[in-house]
Coordinates of N, CA and C in Angstrom, one line a residue:
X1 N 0.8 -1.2 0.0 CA 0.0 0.0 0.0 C 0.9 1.3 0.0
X2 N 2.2 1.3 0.6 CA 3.1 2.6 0.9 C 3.4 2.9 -0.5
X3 N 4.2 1.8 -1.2 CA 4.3 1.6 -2.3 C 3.1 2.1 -3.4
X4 N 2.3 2.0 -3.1 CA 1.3 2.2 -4.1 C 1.1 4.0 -4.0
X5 N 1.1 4.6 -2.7 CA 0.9 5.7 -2.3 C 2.5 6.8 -2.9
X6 N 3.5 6.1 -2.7 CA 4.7 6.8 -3.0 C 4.5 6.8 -5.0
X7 N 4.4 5.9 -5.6 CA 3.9 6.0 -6.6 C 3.5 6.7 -7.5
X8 N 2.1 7.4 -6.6 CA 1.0 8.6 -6.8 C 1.4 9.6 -6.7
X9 N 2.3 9.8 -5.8 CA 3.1 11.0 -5.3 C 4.1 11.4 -6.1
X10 N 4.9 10.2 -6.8 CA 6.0 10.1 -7.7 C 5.3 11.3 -9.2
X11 N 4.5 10.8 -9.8 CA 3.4 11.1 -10.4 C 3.2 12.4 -10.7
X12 N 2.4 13.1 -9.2 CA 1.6 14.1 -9.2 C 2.8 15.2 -9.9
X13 N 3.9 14.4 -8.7 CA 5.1 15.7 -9.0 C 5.5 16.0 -10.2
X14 N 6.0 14.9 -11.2 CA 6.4 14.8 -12.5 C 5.2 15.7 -13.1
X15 N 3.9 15.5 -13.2 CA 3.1 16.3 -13.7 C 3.3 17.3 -13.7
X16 N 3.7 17.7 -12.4 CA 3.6 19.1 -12.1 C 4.7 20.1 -12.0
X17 N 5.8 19.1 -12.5 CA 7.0 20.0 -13.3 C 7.4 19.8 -14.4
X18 N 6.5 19.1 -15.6 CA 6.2 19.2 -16.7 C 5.9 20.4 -17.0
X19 N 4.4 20.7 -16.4 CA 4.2 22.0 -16.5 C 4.6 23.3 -16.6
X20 N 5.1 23.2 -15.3 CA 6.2 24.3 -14.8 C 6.8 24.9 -15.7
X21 N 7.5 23.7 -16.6 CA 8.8 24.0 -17.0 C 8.3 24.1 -18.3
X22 N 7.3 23.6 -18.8 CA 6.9 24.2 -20.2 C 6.5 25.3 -20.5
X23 N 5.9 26.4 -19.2 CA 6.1 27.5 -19.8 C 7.0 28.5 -20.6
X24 N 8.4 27.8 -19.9 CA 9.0 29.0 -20.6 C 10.0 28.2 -21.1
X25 N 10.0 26.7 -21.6 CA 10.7 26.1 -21.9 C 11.4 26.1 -23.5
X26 N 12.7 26.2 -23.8 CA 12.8 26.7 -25.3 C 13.9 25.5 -25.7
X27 N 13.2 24.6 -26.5 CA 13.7 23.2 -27.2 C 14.0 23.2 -28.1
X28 N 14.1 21.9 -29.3 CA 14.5 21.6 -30.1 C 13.8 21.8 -31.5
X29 N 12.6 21.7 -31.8 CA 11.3 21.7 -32.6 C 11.1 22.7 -33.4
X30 N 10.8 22.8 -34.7 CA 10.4 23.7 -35.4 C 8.9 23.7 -36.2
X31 N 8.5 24.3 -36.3 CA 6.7 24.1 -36.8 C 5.7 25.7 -37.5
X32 N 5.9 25.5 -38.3 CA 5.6 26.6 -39.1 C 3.8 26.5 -38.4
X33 N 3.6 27.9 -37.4 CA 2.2 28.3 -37.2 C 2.3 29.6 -37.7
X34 N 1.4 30.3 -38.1 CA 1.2 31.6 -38.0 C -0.1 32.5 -37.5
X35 N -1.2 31.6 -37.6 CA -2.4 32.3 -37.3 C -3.2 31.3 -36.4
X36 N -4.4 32.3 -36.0 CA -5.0 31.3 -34.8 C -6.9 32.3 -34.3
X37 N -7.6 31.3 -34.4 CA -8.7 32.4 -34.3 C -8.9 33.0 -32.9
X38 N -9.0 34.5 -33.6 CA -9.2 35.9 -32.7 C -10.2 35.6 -31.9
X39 N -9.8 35.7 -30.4 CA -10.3 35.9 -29.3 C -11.6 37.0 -29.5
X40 N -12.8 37.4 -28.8 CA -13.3 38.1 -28.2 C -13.4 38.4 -26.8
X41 N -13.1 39.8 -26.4 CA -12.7 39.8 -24.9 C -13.6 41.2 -24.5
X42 N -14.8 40.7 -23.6 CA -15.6 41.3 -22.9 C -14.6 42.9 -22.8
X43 N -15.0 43.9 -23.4 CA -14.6 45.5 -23.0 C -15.0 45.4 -21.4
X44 N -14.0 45.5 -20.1 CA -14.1 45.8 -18.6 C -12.9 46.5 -18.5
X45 N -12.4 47.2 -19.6 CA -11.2 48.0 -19.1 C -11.5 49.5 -19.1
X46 N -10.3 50.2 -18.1 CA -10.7 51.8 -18.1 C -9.8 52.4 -18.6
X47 N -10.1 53.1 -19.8 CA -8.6 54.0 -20.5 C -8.3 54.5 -19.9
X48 N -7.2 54.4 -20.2 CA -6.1 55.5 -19.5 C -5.3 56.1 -20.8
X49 N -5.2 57.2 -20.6 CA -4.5 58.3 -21.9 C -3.1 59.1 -21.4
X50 N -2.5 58.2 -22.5 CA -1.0 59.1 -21.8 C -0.4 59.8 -23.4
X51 N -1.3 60.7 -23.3 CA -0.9 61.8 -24.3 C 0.3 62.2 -24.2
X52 N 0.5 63.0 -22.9 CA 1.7 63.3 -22.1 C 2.2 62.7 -21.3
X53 N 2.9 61.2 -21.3 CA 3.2 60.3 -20.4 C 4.1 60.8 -19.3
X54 N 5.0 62.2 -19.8 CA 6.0 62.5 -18.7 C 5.2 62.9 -17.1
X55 N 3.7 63.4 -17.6 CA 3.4 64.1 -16.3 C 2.7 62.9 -15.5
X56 N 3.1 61.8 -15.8 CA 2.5 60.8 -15.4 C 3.2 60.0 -14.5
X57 N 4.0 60.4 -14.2 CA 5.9 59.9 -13.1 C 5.0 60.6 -11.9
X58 N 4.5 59.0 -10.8 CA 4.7 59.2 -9.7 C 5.3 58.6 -8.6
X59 N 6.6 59.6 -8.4 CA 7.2 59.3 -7.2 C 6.8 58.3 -5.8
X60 N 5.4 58.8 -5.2 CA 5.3 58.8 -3.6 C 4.6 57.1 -4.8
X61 N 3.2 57.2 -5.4 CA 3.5 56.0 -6.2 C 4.4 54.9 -6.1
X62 N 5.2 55.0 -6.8 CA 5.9 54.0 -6.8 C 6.9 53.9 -5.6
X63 N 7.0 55.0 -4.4 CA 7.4 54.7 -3.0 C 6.2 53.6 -2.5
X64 N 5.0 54.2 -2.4 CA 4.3 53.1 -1.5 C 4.4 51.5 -2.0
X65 N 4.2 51.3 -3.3 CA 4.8 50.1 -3.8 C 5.7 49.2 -3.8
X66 N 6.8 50.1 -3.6 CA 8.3 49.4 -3.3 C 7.9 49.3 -1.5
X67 N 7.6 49.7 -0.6 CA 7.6 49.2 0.6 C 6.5 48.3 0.9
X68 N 5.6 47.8 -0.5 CA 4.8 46.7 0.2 C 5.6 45.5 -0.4
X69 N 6.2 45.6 -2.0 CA 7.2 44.5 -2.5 C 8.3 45.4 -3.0
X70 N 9.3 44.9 -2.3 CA 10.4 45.2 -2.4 C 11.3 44.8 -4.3
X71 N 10.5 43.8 -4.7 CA 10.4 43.3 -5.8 C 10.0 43.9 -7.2
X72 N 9.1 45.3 -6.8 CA 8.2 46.2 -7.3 C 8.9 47.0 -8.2
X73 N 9.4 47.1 -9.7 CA 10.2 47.9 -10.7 C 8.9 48.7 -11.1
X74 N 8.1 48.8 -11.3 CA 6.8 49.9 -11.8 C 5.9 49.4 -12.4
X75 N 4.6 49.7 -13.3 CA 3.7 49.4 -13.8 C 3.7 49.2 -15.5
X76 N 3.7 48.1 -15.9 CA 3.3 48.3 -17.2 C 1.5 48.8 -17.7
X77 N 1.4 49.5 -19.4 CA 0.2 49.9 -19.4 C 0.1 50.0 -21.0
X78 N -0.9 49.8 -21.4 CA -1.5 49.8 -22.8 C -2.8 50.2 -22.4
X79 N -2.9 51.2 -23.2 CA -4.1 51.9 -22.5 C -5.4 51.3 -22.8
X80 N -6.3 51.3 -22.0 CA -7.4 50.5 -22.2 C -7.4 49.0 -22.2
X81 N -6.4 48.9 -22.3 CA -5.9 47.0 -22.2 C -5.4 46.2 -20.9
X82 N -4.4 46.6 -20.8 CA -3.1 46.4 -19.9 C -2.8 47.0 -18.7
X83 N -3.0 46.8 -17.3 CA -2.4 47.8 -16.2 C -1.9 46.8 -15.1
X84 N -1.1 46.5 -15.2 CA -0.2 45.6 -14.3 C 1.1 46.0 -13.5
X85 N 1.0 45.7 -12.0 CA 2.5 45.6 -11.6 C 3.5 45.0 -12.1
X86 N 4.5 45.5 -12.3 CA 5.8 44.5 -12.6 C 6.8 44.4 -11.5
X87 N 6.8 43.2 -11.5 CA 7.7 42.8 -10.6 C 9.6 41.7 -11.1
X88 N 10.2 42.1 -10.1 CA 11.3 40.7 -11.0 C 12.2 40.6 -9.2
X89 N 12.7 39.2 -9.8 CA 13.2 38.2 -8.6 C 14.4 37.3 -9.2
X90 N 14.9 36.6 -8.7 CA 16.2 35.6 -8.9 C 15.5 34.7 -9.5
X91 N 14.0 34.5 -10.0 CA 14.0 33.6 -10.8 C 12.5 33.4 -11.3
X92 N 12.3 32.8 -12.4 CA 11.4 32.4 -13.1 C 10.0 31.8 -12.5
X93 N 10.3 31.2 -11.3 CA 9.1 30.5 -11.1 C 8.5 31.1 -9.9
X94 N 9.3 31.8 -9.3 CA 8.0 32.2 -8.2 C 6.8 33.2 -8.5
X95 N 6.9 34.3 -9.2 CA 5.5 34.8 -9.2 C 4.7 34.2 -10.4
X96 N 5.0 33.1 -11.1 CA 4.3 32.2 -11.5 C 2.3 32.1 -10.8
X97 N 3.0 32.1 -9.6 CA 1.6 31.8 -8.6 C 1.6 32.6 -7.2
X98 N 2.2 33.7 -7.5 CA 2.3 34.5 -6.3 C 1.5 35.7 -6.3
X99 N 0.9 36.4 -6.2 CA 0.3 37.9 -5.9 C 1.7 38.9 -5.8
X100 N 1.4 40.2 -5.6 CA 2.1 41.3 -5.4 C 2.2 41.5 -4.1
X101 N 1.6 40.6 -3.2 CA 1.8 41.0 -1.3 C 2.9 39.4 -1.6
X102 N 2.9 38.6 -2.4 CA 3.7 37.6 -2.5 C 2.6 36.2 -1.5
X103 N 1.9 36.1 -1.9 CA 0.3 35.0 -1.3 C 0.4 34.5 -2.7
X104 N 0.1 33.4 -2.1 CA -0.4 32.0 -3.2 C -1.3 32.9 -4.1
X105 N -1.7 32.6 -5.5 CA -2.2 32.9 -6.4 C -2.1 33.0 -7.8
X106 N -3.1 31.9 -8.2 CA -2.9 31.3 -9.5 C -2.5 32.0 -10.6
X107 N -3.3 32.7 -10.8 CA -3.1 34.3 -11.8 C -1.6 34.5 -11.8
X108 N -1.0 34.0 -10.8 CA 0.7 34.8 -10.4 C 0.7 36.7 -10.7
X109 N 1.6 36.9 -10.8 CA 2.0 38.3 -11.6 C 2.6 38.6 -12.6
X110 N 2.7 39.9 -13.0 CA 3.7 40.2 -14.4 C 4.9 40.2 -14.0
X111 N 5.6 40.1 -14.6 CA 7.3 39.5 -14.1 C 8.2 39.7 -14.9
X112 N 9.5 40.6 -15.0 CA 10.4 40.8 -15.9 C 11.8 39.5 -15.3
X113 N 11.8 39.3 -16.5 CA 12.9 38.2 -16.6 C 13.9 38.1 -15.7
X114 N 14.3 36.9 -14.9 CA 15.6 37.4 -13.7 C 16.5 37.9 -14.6
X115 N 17.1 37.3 -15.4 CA 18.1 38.0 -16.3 C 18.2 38.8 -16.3
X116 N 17.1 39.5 -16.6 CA 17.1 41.1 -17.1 C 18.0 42.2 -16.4
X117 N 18.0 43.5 -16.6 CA 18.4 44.9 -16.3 C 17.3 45.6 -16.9
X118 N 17.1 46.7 -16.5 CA 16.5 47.5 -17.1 C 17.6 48.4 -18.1
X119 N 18.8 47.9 -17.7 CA 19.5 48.7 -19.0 C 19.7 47.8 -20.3
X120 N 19.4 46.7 -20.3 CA 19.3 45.4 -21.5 C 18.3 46.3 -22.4
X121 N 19.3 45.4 -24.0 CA 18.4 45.9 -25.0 C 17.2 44.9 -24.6
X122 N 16.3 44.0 -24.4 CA 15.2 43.5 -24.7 C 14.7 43.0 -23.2
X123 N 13.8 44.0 -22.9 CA 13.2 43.9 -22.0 C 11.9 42.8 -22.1
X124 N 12.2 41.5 -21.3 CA 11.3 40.3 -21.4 C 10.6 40.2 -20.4
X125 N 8.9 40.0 -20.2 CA 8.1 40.1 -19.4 C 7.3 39.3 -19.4
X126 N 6.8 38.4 -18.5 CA 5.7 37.3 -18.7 C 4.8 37.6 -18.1
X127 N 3.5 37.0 -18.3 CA 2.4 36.9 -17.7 C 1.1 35.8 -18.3
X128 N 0.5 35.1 -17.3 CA -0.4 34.6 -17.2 C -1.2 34.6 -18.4
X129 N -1.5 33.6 -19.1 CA -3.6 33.6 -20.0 C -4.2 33.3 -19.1
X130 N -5.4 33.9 -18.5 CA -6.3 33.5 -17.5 C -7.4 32.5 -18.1
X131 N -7.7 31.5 -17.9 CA -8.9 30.6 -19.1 C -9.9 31.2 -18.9
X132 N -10.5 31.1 -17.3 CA -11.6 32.1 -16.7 C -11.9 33.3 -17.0
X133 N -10.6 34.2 -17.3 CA -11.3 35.7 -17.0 C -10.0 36.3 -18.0
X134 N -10.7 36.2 -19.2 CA -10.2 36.8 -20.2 C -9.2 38.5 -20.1
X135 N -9.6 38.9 -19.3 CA -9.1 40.2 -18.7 C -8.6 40.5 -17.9
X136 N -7.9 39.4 -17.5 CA -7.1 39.2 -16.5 C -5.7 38.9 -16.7
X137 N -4.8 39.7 -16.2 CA -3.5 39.8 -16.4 C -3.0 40.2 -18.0
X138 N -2.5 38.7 -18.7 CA -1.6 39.3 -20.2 C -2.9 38.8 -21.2
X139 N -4.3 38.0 -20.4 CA -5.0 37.9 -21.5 C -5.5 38.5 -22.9
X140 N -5.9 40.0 -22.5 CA -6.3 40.5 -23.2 C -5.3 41.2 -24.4
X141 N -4.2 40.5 -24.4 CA -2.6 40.9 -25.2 C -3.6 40.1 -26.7
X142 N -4.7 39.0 -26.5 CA -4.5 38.0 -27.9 C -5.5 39.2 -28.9
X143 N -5.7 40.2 -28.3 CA -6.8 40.9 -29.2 C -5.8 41.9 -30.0
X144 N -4.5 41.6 -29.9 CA -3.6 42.2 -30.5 C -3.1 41.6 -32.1
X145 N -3.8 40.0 -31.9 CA -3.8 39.5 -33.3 C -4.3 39.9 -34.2
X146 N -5.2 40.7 -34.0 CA -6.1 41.5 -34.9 C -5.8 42.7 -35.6
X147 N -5.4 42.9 -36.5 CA -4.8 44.1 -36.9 C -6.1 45.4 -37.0
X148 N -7.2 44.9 -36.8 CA -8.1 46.0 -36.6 C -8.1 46.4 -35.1
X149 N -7.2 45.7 -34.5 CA -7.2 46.4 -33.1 C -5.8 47.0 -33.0
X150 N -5.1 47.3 -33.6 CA -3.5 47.6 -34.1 C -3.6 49.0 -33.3
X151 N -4.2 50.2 -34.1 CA -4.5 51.5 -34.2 C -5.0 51.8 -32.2
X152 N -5.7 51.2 -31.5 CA -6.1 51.2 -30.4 C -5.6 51.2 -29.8
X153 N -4.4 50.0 -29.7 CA -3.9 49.7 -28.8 C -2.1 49.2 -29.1
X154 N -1.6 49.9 -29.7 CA 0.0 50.0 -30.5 C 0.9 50.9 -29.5
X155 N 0.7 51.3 -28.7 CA 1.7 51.5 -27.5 C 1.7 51.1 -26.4
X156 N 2.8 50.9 -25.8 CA 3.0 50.5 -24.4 C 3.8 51.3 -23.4
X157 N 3.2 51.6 -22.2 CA 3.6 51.8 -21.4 C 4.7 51.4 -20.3
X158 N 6.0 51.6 -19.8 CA 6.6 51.0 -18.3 C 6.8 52.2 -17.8
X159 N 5.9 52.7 -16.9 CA 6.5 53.0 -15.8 C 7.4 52.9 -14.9
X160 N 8.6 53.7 -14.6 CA 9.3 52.9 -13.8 C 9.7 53.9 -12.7
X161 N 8.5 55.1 -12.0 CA 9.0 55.9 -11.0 C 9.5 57.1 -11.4
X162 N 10.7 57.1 -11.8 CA 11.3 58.4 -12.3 C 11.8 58.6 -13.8
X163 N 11.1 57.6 -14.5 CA 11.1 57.6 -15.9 C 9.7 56.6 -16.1
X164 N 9.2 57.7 -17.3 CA 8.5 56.2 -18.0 C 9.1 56.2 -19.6
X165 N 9.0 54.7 -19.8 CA 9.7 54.6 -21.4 C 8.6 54.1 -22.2
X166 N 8.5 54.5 -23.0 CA 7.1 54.1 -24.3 C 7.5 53.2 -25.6
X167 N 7.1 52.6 -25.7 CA 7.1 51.6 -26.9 C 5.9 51.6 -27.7
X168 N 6.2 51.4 -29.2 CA 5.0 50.7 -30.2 C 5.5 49.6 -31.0
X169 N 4.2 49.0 -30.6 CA 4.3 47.8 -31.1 C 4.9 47.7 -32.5
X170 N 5.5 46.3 -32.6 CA 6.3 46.4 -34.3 C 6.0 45.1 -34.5
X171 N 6.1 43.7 -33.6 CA 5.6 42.4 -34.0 C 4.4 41.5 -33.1
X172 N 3.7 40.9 -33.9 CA 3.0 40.4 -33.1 C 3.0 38.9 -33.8
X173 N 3.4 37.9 -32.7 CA 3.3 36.3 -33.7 C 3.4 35.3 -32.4
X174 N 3.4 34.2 -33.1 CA 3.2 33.0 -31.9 C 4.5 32.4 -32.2
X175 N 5.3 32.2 -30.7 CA 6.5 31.7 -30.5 C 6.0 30.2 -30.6
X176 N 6.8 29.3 -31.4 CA 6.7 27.7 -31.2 C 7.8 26.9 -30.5
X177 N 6.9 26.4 -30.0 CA 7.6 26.0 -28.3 C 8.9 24.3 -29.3
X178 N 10.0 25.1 -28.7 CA 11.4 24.4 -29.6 C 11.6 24.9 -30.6
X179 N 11.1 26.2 -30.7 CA 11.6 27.3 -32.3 C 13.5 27.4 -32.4
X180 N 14.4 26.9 -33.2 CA 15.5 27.5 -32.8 C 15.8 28.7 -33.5
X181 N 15.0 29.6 -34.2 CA 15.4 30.5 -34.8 C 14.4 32.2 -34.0
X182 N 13.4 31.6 -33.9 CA 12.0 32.7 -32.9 C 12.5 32.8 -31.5
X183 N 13.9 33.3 -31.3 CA 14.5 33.5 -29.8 C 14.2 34.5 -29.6
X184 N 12.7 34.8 -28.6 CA 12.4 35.9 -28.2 C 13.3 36.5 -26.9
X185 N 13.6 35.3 -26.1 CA 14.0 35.4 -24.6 C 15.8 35.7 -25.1
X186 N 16.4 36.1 -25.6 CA 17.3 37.0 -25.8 C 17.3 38.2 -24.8
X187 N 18.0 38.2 -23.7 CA 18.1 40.0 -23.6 C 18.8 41.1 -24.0
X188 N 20.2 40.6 -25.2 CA 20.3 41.3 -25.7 C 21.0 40.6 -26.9
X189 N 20.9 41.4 -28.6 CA 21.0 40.2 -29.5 C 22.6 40.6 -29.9
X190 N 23.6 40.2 -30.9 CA 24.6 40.4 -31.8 C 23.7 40.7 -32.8
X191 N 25.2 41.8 -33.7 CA 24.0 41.6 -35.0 C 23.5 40.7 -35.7
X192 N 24.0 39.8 -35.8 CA 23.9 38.7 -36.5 C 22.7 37.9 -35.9
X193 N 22.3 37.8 -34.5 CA 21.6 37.1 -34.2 C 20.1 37.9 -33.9
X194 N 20.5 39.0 -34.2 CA 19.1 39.9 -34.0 C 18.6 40.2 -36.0
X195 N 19.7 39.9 -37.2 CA 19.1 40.2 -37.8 C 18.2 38.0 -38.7
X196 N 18.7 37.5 -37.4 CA 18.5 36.2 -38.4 C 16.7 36.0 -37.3
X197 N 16.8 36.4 -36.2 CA 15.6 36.6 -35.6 C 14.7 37.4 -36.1
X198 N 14.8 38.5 -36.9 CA 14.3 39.0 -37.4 C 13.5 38.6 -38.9
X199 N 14.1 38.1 -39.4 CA 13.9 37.4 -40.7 C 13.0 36.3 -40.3
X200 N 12.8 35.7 -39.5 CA 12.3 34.5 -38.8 C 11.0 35.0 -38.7
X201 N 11.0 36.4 -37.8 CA 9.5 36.8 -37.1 C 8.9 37.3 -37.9
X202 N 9.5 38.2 -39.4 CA 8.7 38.6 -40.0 C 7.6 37.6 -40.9
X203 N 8.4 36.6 -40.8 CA 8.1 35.0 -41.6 C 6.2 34.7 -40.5
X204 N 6.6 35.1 -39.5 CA 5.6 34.4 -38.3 C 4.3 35.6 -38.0
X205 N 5.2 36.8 -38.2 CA 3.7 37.9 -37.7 C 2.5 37.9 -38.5
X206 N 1.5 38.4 -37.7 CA -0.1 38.2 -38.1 C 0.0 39.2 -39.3
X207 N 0.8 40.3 -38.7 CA -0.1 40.9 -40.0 C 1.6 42.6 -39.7
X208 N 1.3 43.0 -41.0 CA 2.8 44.2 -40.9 C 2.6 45.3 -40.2
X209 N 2.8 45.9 -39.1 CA 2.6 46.9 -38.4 C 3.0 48.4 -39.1
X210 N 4.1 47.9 -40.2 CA 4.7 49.1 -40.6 C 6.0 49.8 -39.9
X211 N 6.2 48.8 -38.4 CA 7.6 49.4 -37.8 C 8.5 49.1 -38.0
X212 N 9.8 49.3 -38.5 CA 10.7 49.3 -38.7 C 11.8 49.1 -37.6
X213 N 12.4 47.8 -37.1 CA 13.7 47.3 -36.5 C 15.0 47.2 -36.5
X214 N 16.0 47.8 -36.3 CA 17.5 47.5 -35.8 C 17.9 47.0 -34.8
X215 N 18.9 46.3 -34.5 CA 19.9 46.3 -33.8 C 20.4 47.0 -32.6
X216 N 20.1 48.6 -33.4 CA 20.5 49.8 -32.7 C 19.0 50.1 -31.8
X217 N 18.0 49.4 -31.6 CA 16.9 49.9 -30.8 C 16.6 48.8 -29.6
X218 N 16.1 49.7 -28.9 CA 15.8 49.3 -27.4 C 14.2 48.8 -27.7
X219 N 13.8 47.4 -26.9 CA 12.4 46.7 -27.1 C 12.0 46.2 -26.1
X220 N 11.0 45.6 -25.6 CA 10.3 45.2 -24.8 C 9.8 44.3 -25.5
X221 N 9.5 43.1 -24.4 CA 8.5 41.9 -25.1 C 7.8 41.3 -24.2
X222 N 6.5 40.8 -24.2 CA 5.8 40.4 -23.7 C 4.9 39.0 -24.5
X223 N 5.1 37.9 -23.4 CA 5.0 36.3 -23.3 C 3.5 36.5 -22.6
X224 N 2.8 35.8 -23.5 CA 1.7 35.1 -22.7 C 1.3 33.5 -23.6
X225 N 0.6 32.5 -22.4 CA 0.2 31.5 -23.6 C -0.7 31.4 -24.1
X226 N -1.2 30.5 -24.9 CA -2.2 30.6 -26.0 C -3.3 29.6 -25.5
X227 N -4.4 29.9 -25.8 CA -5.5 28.7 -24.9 C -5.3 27.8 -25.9
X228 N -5.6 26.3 -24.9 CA -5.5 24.7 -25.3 C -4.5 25.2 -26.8
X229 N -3.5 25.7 -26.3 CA -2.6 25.8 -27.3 C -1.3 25.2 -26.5
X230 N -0.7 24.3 -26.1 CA 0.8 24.3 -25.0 C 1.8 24.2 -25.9
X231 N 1.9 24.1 -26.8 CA 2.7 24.2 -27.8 C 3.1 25.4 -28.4
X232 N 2.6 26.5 -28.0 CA 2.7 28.3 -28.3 C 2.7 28.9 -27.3
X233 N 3.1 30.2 -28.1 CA 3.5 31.3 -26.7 C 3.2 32.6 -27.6
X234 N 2.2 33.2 -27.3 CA 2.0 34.9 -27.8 C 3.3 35.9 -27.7
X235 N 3.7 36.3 -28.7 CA 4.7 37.4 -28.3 C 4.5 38.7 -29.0
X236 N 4.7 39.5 -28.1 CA 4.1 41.2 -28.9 C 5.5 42.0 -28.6
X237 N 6.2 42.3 -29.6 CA 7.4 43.0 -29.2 C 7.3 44.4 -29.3
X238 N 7.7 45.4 -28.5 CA 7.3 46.8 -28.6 C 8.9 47.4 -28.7
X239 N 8.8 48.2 -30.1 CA 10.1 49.5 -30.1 C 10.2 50.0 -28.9
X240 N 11.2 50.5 -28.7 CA 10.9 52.0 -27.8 C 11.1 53.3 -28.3
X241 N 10.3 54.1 -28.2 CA 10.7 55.4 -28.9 C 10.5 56.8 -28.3
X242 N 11.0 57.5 -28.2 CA 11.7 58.9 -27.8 C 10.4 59.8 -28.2
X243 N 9.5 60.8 -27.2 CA 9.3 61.8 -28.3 C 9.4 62.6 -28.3

């Protein structure tokens, strides 16, 4: 009977670091997808307009924040879409399932890459598909497949306290899980390896934004997964630009 029970246990665990580890897992496999049918996602969001993003730097903000998680680098925002804390840590898997007070919770948080710096050219950010609640966390990122939703929602916001940096979107396509060429999780490329990635994604985007990429530019990217999809990963990469 112990035997039978250790077993189960053997089991659950493997299951459940299969999982784990396939979210952000990057293998061997190559698989030409490109499209996938467009989500509808209940409007429950509140615009937010950053015409003038500079007057939008709050200090005492992002103080109270940093003394509830010390973990707390500022807010990402797509207006009307997107309003999330960012957070980043020594590693990949804990706000997987954590909240912003750091409590169990499935949803997890938005999360920049331990790797990262905020001075890296490619700022990498994950977050959650919620199955339940479409508007929750990075779900509402898939309504970005749509190029009729391009025009609405083609900037991004980071907050980061005493700067905010703005980005517009330039790719939107589905990472294939064991892509060796679709290396989004780069945080910063050679030329060589940023112009053979590039050739790749243009091969994979939904549809042509019109933005134009170098080497020489600063990006942001954002990871979400794809429903009853485990084999994909949404990626929306955003320029950054000066105005």
């Amino acid at each position: 009977m112990k035997k039978i029970i250790l077993l189960i246990i053997i089991f659950i665990l493997s299951i459940t670091t299969i999982f784990r580890f396939s979210l952000f897992n990057h293998g061997n496999n190559e698989v030409n997808i490109k499209s996938d049918s467009v989500i509808t996602i209940p409007r429950k969001f509140t615009k937010i307009e950053y015409d003038n993003f500079e007057d939008n730097i709050d200090l005492s903000y992002y103080s109270e924040n940093k003394e509830i998680n010390n973990d707390y680098i500022g807010d990402l925002k797509i207006d009307g879409l997107i309003n999330q804390k960012v957070v980043h840590t020594t590693d990949n898997e804990f706000y997987l399932n954590h909240n912003f007070e750091k409590e169990y919770f499935s949803q997890g948080s938005v999360f920049m890459d331990y790797r990262n710096t905020l001075e890296d050219q490619n700022i990498i950010l994950y977050g959650h598909y919620v199955y339940k609640d479409e508007t929750a966390m990075f779900s509402p990122l898939h309504l970005l497949k749509d190029i009729n939703n391009y025009e609405e929602y083609k900037y991004i916001f980071l907050n980061l306290g005493e700067e905010v940096r703005k980005y517009k979107i330039s790719k939107v396509y589905y990472y294939i899980m064991g892509s060796q060429n679709l290396i989004f999780y780069e945080t910063n490329y050679s030329e060589s390896e940023f112009e053979n990635y590039m050739k790749y994604v243009d091969k994979a985007v939904f549809y042509d934004t019109g933005v134009q990429m170098s080497n020489d530019d600063s990006f942001i990217t954002l990871q979400t997964c794809v429903r009853n999809r485990d084999d994909l990963r949404l990626i929306i990469i955003g320029k950054r630009i000066e105005e």
